[in-house]
Amino acid sequence: AQSVAQPEDQVNVAEGNPLTVKCTYSVSGNPYLFWYVQYPNRGLQFLLKYITGDNLVKGSYGFEAEFNKSQTSFHLKKPSALVSDSALYFCAVRDPRNKLSFGAGTTVTVRA
Amino acid sequence: SQTIHQWPATLVQPVGSPLSLECTVEGTSNPNLYWYRQAAGRGLQLLFYSVGIGQISSEVPQNLSASRPQDRQFILSSKKLLLSDSGFYLCAWRTSGNTGELFFGEGSRLTVL
């Protein structure tokens, strides 16, 4: 079965520092991977996806993610975090029935 | 452009009362539609999905049901709410045949007392 794991419940960084949110995946076949962000009491917003091609994927709000096949990882990154990046982040993988399975989420707190 | 609407945004209901949450998508046709539940502000659980009018697939046995009376309308219902039905309900859509990303509504927060 397709699944993703987010090993960190919480990530804390200072504003201006690099931000990394980790995700590892387990799939049979080629993975379709996604990142979403959720602000309090809001729906999920799509950030970026990896389908095929370049291992470094650029997305919305200055985020990018690096697909690493050998490490089965798809970590989300931002070179310089902002206080407004504080939110809940979800990694997801598409299963063979075309539905998304989500990780448990990582809460990011960026302190001023 | 496509938009998705959910209502009501917030709902407080007594145990045993009925429920109806609605979701509509505009600007697209024949979307795949999904209901997710998010408990305690964390992980998402897929409840139902639909690939067309009247076609509903249930992912988990529960006290809820879903219907799709029109192409771009998806309804989540219950005849008698339980305390455990409390949560944040998210509707999502994607176009058939795309690469899989979902687009979510703003959610409906249900509190059962």
PDB file of C-alpha atoms in Angstrom:
ATOM      1  CA  ALA A   1       0.000   0.000   0.000  1.00  0.00           C
ATOM      2  CA  GLN A   2       1.098   3.541  -0.686  1.00  0.00           C
ATOM      3  CA  SER A   3       1.909   5.572   2.388  1.00  0.00           C
ATOM      4  CA  VAL A   4       3.886   8.547   3.612  1.00  0.00           C
ATOM      5  CA  ALA A   5       5.396   9.267   7.002  1.00  0.00           C
ATOM      6  CA  GLN A   6       6.210  12.599   8.568  1.00  0.00           C
ATOM      7  CA  PRO A   7       8.653  11.792  11.362  1.00  0.00           C
ATOM      8  CA  GLU A   8       8.410  15.150  13.124  1.00  0.00           C
ATOM      9  CA  ASP A   9       5.244  16.341  14.852  1.00  0.00           C
ATOM     10  CA  GLN A  10       6.709  19.800  15.242  1.00  0.00           C
ATOM     11  CA  VAL A  11       9.444  21.927  13.680  1.00  0.00           C
ATOM     12  CA  ASN A  12      10.588  25.209  15.215  1.00  0.00           C
ATOM     13  CA  VAL A  13      12.832  27.664  13.405  1.00  0.00           C
ATOM     14  CA  ALA A  14      13.783  31.314  13.676  1.00  0.00           C
ATOM     15  CA  GLU A  15      12.639  33.725  11.009  1.00  0.00           C
ATOM     16  CA  GLY A  16      15.194  33.988   8.243  1.00  0.00           C
ATOM     17  CA  ASN A  17      16.608  30.527   8.859  1.00  0.00           C
ATOM     18  CA  PRO A  18      16.160  27.601   6.489  1.00  0.00           C
ATOM     19  CA  LEU A  19      13.092  25.451   6.998  1.00  0.00           C
ATOM     20  CA  THR A  20      12.906  21.720   6.280  1.00  0.00           C
ATOM     21  CA  VAL A  21       9.866  19.516   6.805  1.00  0.00           C
ATOM     22  CA  LYS A  22      10.579  15.827   6.353  1.00  0.00           C
ATOM     23  CA  CYS A  23       8.567  13.208   4.503  1.00  0.00           C
ATOM     24  CA  THR A  24       9.389   9.642   3.569  1.00  0.00           C
ATOM     25  CA  TYR A  25       7.299   7.467   1.314  1.00  0.00           C
ATOM     26  CA  SER A  26       6.562   3.828   0.667  1.00  0.00           C
ATOM     27  CA  VAL A  27       5.101   2.976  -2.736  1.00  0.00           C
ATOM     28  CA  SER A  28       5.056   0.279  -5.331  1.00  0.00           C
ATOM     29  CA  GLY A  29       5.889   1.748  -8.690  1.00  0.00           C
ATOM     30  CA  ASN A  30       6.509   5.411  -9.423  1.00  0.00           C
ATOM     31  CA  PRO A  31       5.450   7.772  -6.659  1.00  0.00           C
ATOM     32  CA  TYR A  32       3.175  10.758  -7.124  1.00  0.00           C
ATOM     33  CA  LEU A  33       3.928  12.986  -4.139  1.00  0.00           C
ATOM     34  CA  PHE A  34       2.375  16.190  -2.881  1.00  0.00           C
ATOM     35  CA  TRP A  35       2.744  18.850  -0.202  1.00  0.00           C
ATOM     36  CA  TYR A  36      -0.097  20.838   1.306  1.00  0.00           C
ATOM     37  CA  VAL A  37      -0.278  23.583   3.930  1.00  0.00           C
ATOM     38  CA  GLN A  38      -3.140  24.241   6.321  1.00  0.00           C
ATOM     39  CA  TYR A  39      -3.662  27.417   8.318  1.00  0.00           C
ATOM     40  CA  PRO A  40      -5.879  27.278  11.447  1.00  0.00           C
ATOM     41  CA  ASN A  41      -9.531  26.532  10.678  1.00  0.00           C
ATOM     42  CA  ARG A  42      -8.890  26.611   6.945  1.00  0.00           C
ATOM     43  CA  GLY A  43      -8.831  24.075   4.164  1.00  0.00           C
ATOM     44  CA  LEU A  44      -5.649  22.587   2.752  1.00  0.00           C
ATOM     45  CA  GLN A  45      -3.758  24.557   0.148  1.00  0.00           C
ATOM     46  CA  PHE A  46      -1.753  22.783  -2.531  1.00  0.00           C
ATOM     47  CA  LEU A  47       1.949  23.742  -2.508  1.00  0.00           C
ATOM     48  CA  LEU A  48       3.670  21.477  -5.007  1.00  0.00           C
ATOM     49  CA  LYS A  49       3.879  18.018  -6.491  1.00  0.00           C
ATOM     50  CA  TYR A  50       6.379  15.553  -7.897  1.00  0.00           C
ATOM     51  CA  ILE A  51       5.253  13.374 -10.776  1.00  0.00           C
ATOM     52  CA  THR A  52       8.353  12.846 -12.847  1.00  0.00           C
ATOM     53  CA  GLY A  53      11.369  14.758 -14.099  1.00  0.00           C
ATOM     54  CA  ASP A  54      13.585  17.115 -12.151  1.00  0.00           C
ATOM     55  CA  ASN A  55      14.125  15.987  -8.568  1.00  0.00           C
ATOM     56  CA  LEU A  56      13.876  19.555  -7.295  1.00  0.00           C
ATOM     57  CA  VAL A  57      10.326  20.799  -7.499  1.00  0.00           C
ATOM     58  CA  LYS A  58       9.424  24.446  -6.990  1.00  0.00           C
ATOM     59  CA  GLY A  59       6.067  25.454  -5.621  1.00  0.00           C
ATOM     60  CA  SER A  60       4.051  28.257  -4.124  1.00  0.00           C
ATOM     61  CA  TYR A  61       5.188  30.821  -1.521  1.00  0.00           C
ATOM     62  CA  GLY A  62       8.889  30.130  -2.111  1.00  0.00           C
ATOM     63  CA  PHE A  63       8.703  26.467  -1.122  1.00  0.00           C
ATOM     64  CA  GLU A  64      10.501  23.677  -2.904  1.00  0.00           C
ATOM     65  CA  ALA A  65      10.857  19.966  -2.356  1.00  0.00           C
ATOM     66  CA  GLU A  66      13.562  17.489  -3.216  1.00  0.00           C
ATOM     67  CA  PHE A  67      12.660  14.029  -4.409  1.00  0.00           C
ATOM     68  CA  ASN A  68      15.270  11.450  -3.407  1.00  0.00           C
ATOM     69  CA  LYS A  69      14.603   7.997  -4.764  1.00  0.00           C
ATOM     70  CA  SER A  70      17.435   6.227  -2.960  1.00  0.00           C
ATOM     71  CA  GLN A  71      16.313   7.585   0.400  1.00  0.00           C
ATOM     72  CA  THR A  72      12.590   7.414  -0.475  1.00  0.00           C
ATOM     73  CA  SER A  73      12.202  10.954   0.758  1.00  0.00           C
ATOM     74  CA  PHE A  74      10.388  14.081  -0.379  1.00  0.00           C
ATOM     75  CA  HIS A  75      11.414  16.827   2.034  1.00  0.00           C
ATOM     76  CA  LEU A  76       9.858  20.276   1.853  1.00  0.00           C
ATOM     77  CA  LYS A  77      12.255  23.205   2.069  1.00  0.00           C
ATOM     78  CA  LYS A  78      12.321  26.957   2.209  1.00  0.00           C
ATOM     79  CA  PRO A  79      15.635  28.843   2.244  1.00  0.00           C
ATOM     80  CA  SER A  80      14.441  31.647   4.519  1.00  0.00           C
ATOM     81  CA  ALA A  81      11.388  31.088   6.712  1.00  0.00           C
ATOM     82  CA  LEU A  82       8.819  33.750   7.506  1.00  0.00           C
ATOM     83  CA  VAL A  83       6.605  34.049  10.579  1.00  0.00           C
ATOM     84  CA  SER A  84       3.659  33.699   8.198  1.00  0.00           C
ATOM     85  CA  ASP A  85       4.892  30.206   7.252  1.00  0.00           C
ATOM     86  CA  SER A  86       3.746  28.972  10.663  1.00  0.00           C
ATOM     87  CA  ALA A  87       1.108  26.358   9.833  1.00  0.00           C
ATOM     88  CA  LEU A  88       0.403  22.632   9.579  1.00  0.00           C
ATOM     89  CA  TYR A  89       2.085  20.868   6.668  1.00  0.00           C
ATOM     90  CA  PHE A  90       0.974  17.621   5.090  1.00  0.00           C
ATOM     91  CA  CYS A  91       2.793  15.281   2.755  1.00  0.00           C
ATOM     92  CA  ALA A  92       0.630  13.019   0.584  1.00  0.00           C
ATOM     93  CA  VAL A  93       0.967  10.201  -1.934  1.00  0.00           C
ATOM     94  CA  ARG A  94      -1.439   9.122  -4.646  1.00  0.00           C
ATOM     95  CA  ASP A  95      -2.520   5.509  -4.440  1.00  0.00           C
ATOM     96  CA  PRO A  96      -3.332   3.239  -7.407  1.00  0.00           C
ATOM     97  CA  ARG A  97      -7.037   4.091  -7.019  1.00  0.00           C
ATOM     98  CA  ASN A  98      -6.197   7.737  -7.590  1.00  0.00           C
ATOM     99  CA  LYS A  99      -6.856   8.839  -4.043  1.00  0.00           C
ATOM    100  CA  LEU A 100      -4.477  10.740  -1.821  1.00  0.00           C
ATOM    101  CA  SER A 101      -3.181   9.309   1.438  1.00  0.00           C
ATOM    102  CA  PHE A 102      -1.889  11.927   3.844  1.00  0.00           C
ATOM    103  CA  GLY A 103       0.782  11.902   6.492  1.00  0.00           C
ATOM    104  CA  ALA A 104      -0.043  12.846  10.065  1.00  0.00           C
ATOM    105  CA  GLY A 105       1.132  16.406   9.554  1.00  0.00           C
ATOM    106  CA  THR A 106       3.954  18.560  10.909  1.00  0.00           C
ATOM    107  CA  THR A 107       3.311  21.760  12.796  1.00  0.00           C
ATOM    108  CA  VAL A 108       5.779  24.464  11.808  1.00  0.00           C
ATOM    109  CA  THR A 109       6.386  27.391  14.130  1.00  0.00           C
ATOM    110  CA  VAL A 110       8.563  30.261  12.915  1.00  0.00           C
ATOM    111  CA  ARG A 111       9.548  32.640  15.700  1.00  0.00           C
ATOM    112  CA  ALA A 112      10.313  36.273  15.083  1.00  0.00           C
TER     113      ALA A 112
ATOM    114  CA  SER B   1     -11.416  29.525 -12.710  1.00  0.00           C
ATOM    115  CA  GLN B   2     -12.633  26.734 -10.480  1.00  0.00           C
ATOM    116  CA  THR B   3     -13.929  27.292  -6.976  1.00  0.00           C
ATOM    117  CA  ILE B   4     -15.248  25.048  -4.265  1.00  0.00           C
ATOM    118  CA  HIS B   5     -17.732  26.047  -1.595  1.00  0.00           C
ATOM    119  CA  GLN B   6     -18.683  24.330   1.628  1.00  0.00           C
ATOM    120  CA  TRP B   7     -21.457  25.222   4.044  1.00  0.00           C
ATOM    121  CA  PRO B   8     -22.179  25.690   6.767  1.00  0.00           C
ATOM    122  CA  ALA B   9     -18.746  26.733   7.996  1.00  0.00           C
ATOM    123  CA  THR B  10     -19.607  25.981  11.605  1.00  0.00           C
ATOM    124  CA  LEU B  11     -22.295  23.796  13.085  1.00  0.00           C
ATOM    125  CA  VAL B  12     -23.194  22.792  16.638  1.00  0.00           C
ATOM    126  CA  GLN B  13     -25.664  19.930  16.855  1.00  0.00           C
ATOM    127  CA  PRO B  14     -27.075  17.771  19.674  1.00  0.00           C
ATOM    128  CA  VAL B  15     -26.465  14.046  19.765  1.00  0.00           C
ATOM    129  CA  GLY B  16     -29.119  12.212  17.797  1.00  0.00           C
ATOM    130  CA  SER B  17     -29.923  15.086  15.448  1.00  0.00           C
ATOM    131  CA  PRO B  18     -29.546  14.862  11.655  1.00  0.00           C
ATOM    132  CA  LEU B  19     -26.726  16.370   9.638  1.00  0.00           C
ATOM    133  CA  SER B  20     -26.343  17.782   6.166  1.00  0.00           C
ATOM    134  CA  LEU B  21     -23.111  19.343   4.930  1.00  0.00           C
ATOM    135  CA  GLU B  22     -23.001  20.597   1.369  1.00  0.00           C
ATOM    136  CA  CYS B  23     -20.195  21.075  -1.088  1.00  0.00           C
ATOM    137  CA  THR B  24     -20.376  22.534  -4.587  1.00  0.00           C
ATOM    138  CA  VAL B  25     -17.729  23.038  -7.226  1.00  0.00           C
ATOM    139  CA  GLU B  26     -17.911  25.709  -9.918  1.00  0.00           C
ATOM    140  CA  GLY B  27     -16.015  26.144 -13.136  1.00  0.00           C
ATOM    141  CA  THR B  28     -15.498  22.497 -14.016  1.00  0.00           C
ATOM    142  CA  SER B  29     -17.537  19.511 -15.071  1.00  0.00           C
ATOM    143  CA  ASN B  30     -17.525  15.872 -14.009  1.00  0.00           C
ATOM    144  CA  PRO B  31     -15.085  16.365 -11.147  1.00  0.00           C
ATOM    145  CA  ASN B  32     -14.082  13.621  -8.778  1.00  0.00           C
ATOM    146  CA  LEU B  33     -15.322  14.642  -5.340  1.00  0.00           C
ATOM    147  CA  TYR B  34     -14.116  13.668  -1.869  1.00  0.00           C
ATOM    148  CA  TRP B  35     -15.116  14.040   1.773  1.00  0.00           C
ATOM    149  CA  TYR B  36     -12.374  13.943   4.383  1.00  0.00           C
ATOM    150  CA  ARG B  37     -12.595  14.257   8.151  1.00  0.00           C
ATOM    151  CA  GLN B  38      -9.872  15.810  10.230  1.00  0.00           C
ATOM    152  CA  ALA B  39      -9.978  15.027  13.919  1.00  0.00           C
ATOM    153  CA  ALA B  40      -8.071  16.987  16.558  1.00  0.00           C
ATOM    154  CA  GLY B  41      -6.459  19.233  13.937  1.00  0.00           C
ATOM    155  CA  ARG B  42      -4.201  16.525  12.585  1.00  0.00           C
ATOM    156  CA  GLY B  43      -4.473  13.693  10.114  1.00  0.00           C
ATOM    157  CA  LEU B  44      -7.059  13.409   7.391  1.00  0.00           C
ATOM    158  CA  GLN B  45      -9.283  10.394   6.948  1.00  0.00           C
ATOM    159  CA  LEU B  46     -10.974   9.800   3.612  1.00  0.00           C
ATOM    160  CA  LEU B  47     -14.665   9.128   4.178  1.00  0.00           C
ATOM    161  CA  PHE B  48     -16.263   9.052   0.717  1.00  0.00           C
ATOM    162  CA  TYR B  49     -15.406   9.715  -2.876  1.00  0.00           C
ATOM    163  CA  SER B  50     -17.452   9.998  -6.029  1.00  0.00           C
ATOM    164  CA  VAL B  51     -16.512   9.778  -9.693  1.00  0.00           C
ATOM    165  CA  GLY B  52     -19.955  10.738 -11.001  1.00  0.00           C
ATOM    166  CA  ILE B  53     -23.598  11.449 -10.238  1.00  0.00           C
ATOM    167  CA  GLY B  54     -25.030   8.795  -7.942  1.00  0.00           C
ATOM    168  CA  GLN B  55     -21.694   6.990  -7.665  1.00  0.00           C
ATOM    169  CA  ILE B  56     -20.445   6.912  -4.082  1.00  0.00           C
ATOM    170  CA  SER B  57     -17.643   4.850  -2.587  1.00  0.00           C
ATOM    171  CA  SER B  58     -17.275   4.575   1.148  1.00  0.00           C
ATOM    172  CA  GLU B  59     -13.846   4.158   2.650  1.00  0.00           C
ATOM    173  CA  VAL B  60     -14.784   3.410   6.254  1.00  0.00           C
ATOM    174  CA  PRO B  61     -17.913   2.063   7.932  1.00  0.00           C
ATOM    175  CA  GLN B  62     -19.521   4.770   9.982  1.00  0.00           C
ATOM    176  CA  ASN B  63     -22.542   6.744  10.942  1.00  0.00           C
ATOM    177  CA  LEU B  64     -22.352   8.963   7.890  1.00  0.00           C
ATOM    178  CA  SER B  65     -23.515   8.748   4.288  1.00  0.00           C
ATOM    179  CA  ALA B  66     -22.849  10.744   1.142  1.00  0.00           C
ATOM    180  CA  SER B  67     -24.826  11.583  -1.950  1.00  0.00           C
ATOM    181  CA  ARG B  68     -24.151  13.263  -5.267  1.00  0.00           C
ATOM    182  CA  PRO B  69     -27.465  14.448  -6.666  1.00  0.00           C
ATOM    183  CA  GLN B  70     -25.871  16.716  -9.277  1.00  0.00           C
ATOM    184  CA  ASP B  71     -22.569  16.721 -11.145  1.00  0.00           C
ATOM    185  CA  ARG B  72     -20.954  19.385  -8.978  1.00  0.00           C
ATOM    186  CA  GLN B  73     -22.751  18.834  -5.682  1.00  0.00           C
ATOM    187  CA  PHE B  74     -21.642  16.506  -2.918  1.00  0.00           C
ATOM    188  CA  ILE B  75     -23.562  16.117   0.331  1.00  0.00           C
ATOM    189  CA  LEU B  76     -22.504  14.512   3.596  1.00  0.00           C
ATOM    190  CA  SER B  77     -25.353  13.352   5.824  1.00  0.00           C
ATOM    191  CA  SER B  78     -26.259  11.573   8.987  1.00  0.00           C
ATOM    192  CA  LYS B  79     -29.637  10.536  10.360  1.00  0.00           C
ATOM    193  CA  LYS B  80     -28.472  10.561  13.991  1.00  0.00           C
ATOM    194  CA  LEU B  81     -25.247  12.222  15.053  1.00  0.00           C
ATOM    195  CA  LEU B  82     -22.875  10.703  17.583  1.00  0.00           C
ATOM    196  CA  LEU B  83     -20.392  12.531  19.784  1.00  0.00           C
ATOM    197  CA  SER B  84     -17.617  10.890  17.790  1.00  0.00           C
ATOM    198  CA  ASP B  85     -18.841  12.603  14.605  1.00  0.00           C
ATOM    199  CA  SER B  86     -17.380  15.892  15.833  1.00  0.00           C
ATOM    200  CA  GLY B  87     -14.569  17.135  13.635  1.00  0.00           C
ATOM    201  CA  PHE B  88     -13.504  19.279  10.733  1.00  0.00           C
ATOM    202  CA  TYR B  89     -14.980  18.077   7.455  1.00  0.00           C
ATOM    203  CA  LEU B  90     -13.236  18.907   4.228  1.00  0.00           C
ATOM    204  CA  CYS B  91     -14.585  18.558   0.724  1.00  0.00           C
ATOM    205  CA  ALA B  92     -12.140  18.303  -2.157  1.00  0.00           C
ATOM    206  CA  TRP B  93     -12.216  17.900  -5.931  1.00  0.00           C
ATOM    207  CA  ARG B  94      -9.986  17.105  -8.827  1.00  0.00           C
ATOM    208  CA  THR B  95     -10.540  16.825 -12.539  1.00  0.00           C
ATOM    209  CA  SER B  96     -10.738  13.350 -13.992  1.00  0.00           C
ATOM    210  CA  GLY B  97      -7.481  12.242 -15.517  1.00  0.00           C
ATOM    211  CA  ASN B  98      -5.248  14.870 -13.954  1.00  0.00           C
ATOM    212  CA  THR B  99      -2.084  14.053 -12.033  1.00  0.00           C
ATOM    213  CA  GLY B 100      -3.842  13.666  -8.758  1.00  0.00           C
ATOM    214  CA  GLU B 101      -3.659  16.861  -6.737  1.00  0.00           C
ATOM    215  CA  LEU B 102      -6.818  17.722  -4.866  1.00  0.00           C
ATOM    216  CA  PHE B 103      -8.236  21.163  -4.249  1.00  0.00           C
ATOM    217  CA  PHE B 104      -9.945  21.668  -0.925  1.00  0.00           C
ATOM    218  CA  GLY B 105     -12.808  23.744   0.351  1.00  0.00           C
ATOM    219  CA  GLU B 106     -12.551  25.813   3.508  1.00  0.00           C
ATOM    220  CA  GLY B 107     -14.084  23.125   5.674  1.00  0.00           C
ATOM    221  CA  SER B 108     -17.071  22.703   7.966  1.00  0.00           C
ATOM    222  CA  ARG B 109     -16.476  22.411  11.689  1.00  0.00           C
ATOM    223  CA  LEU B 110     -19.019  20.173  13.383  1.00  0.00           C
ATOM    224  CA  THR B 111     -19.389  19.993  17.137  1.00  0.00           C
ATOM    225  CA  VAL B 112     -21.771  17.391  18.513  1.00  0.00           C
ATOM    226  CA  LEU B 113     -22.867  17.997  22.112  1.00  0.00           C
TER     227      LEU B 113
END
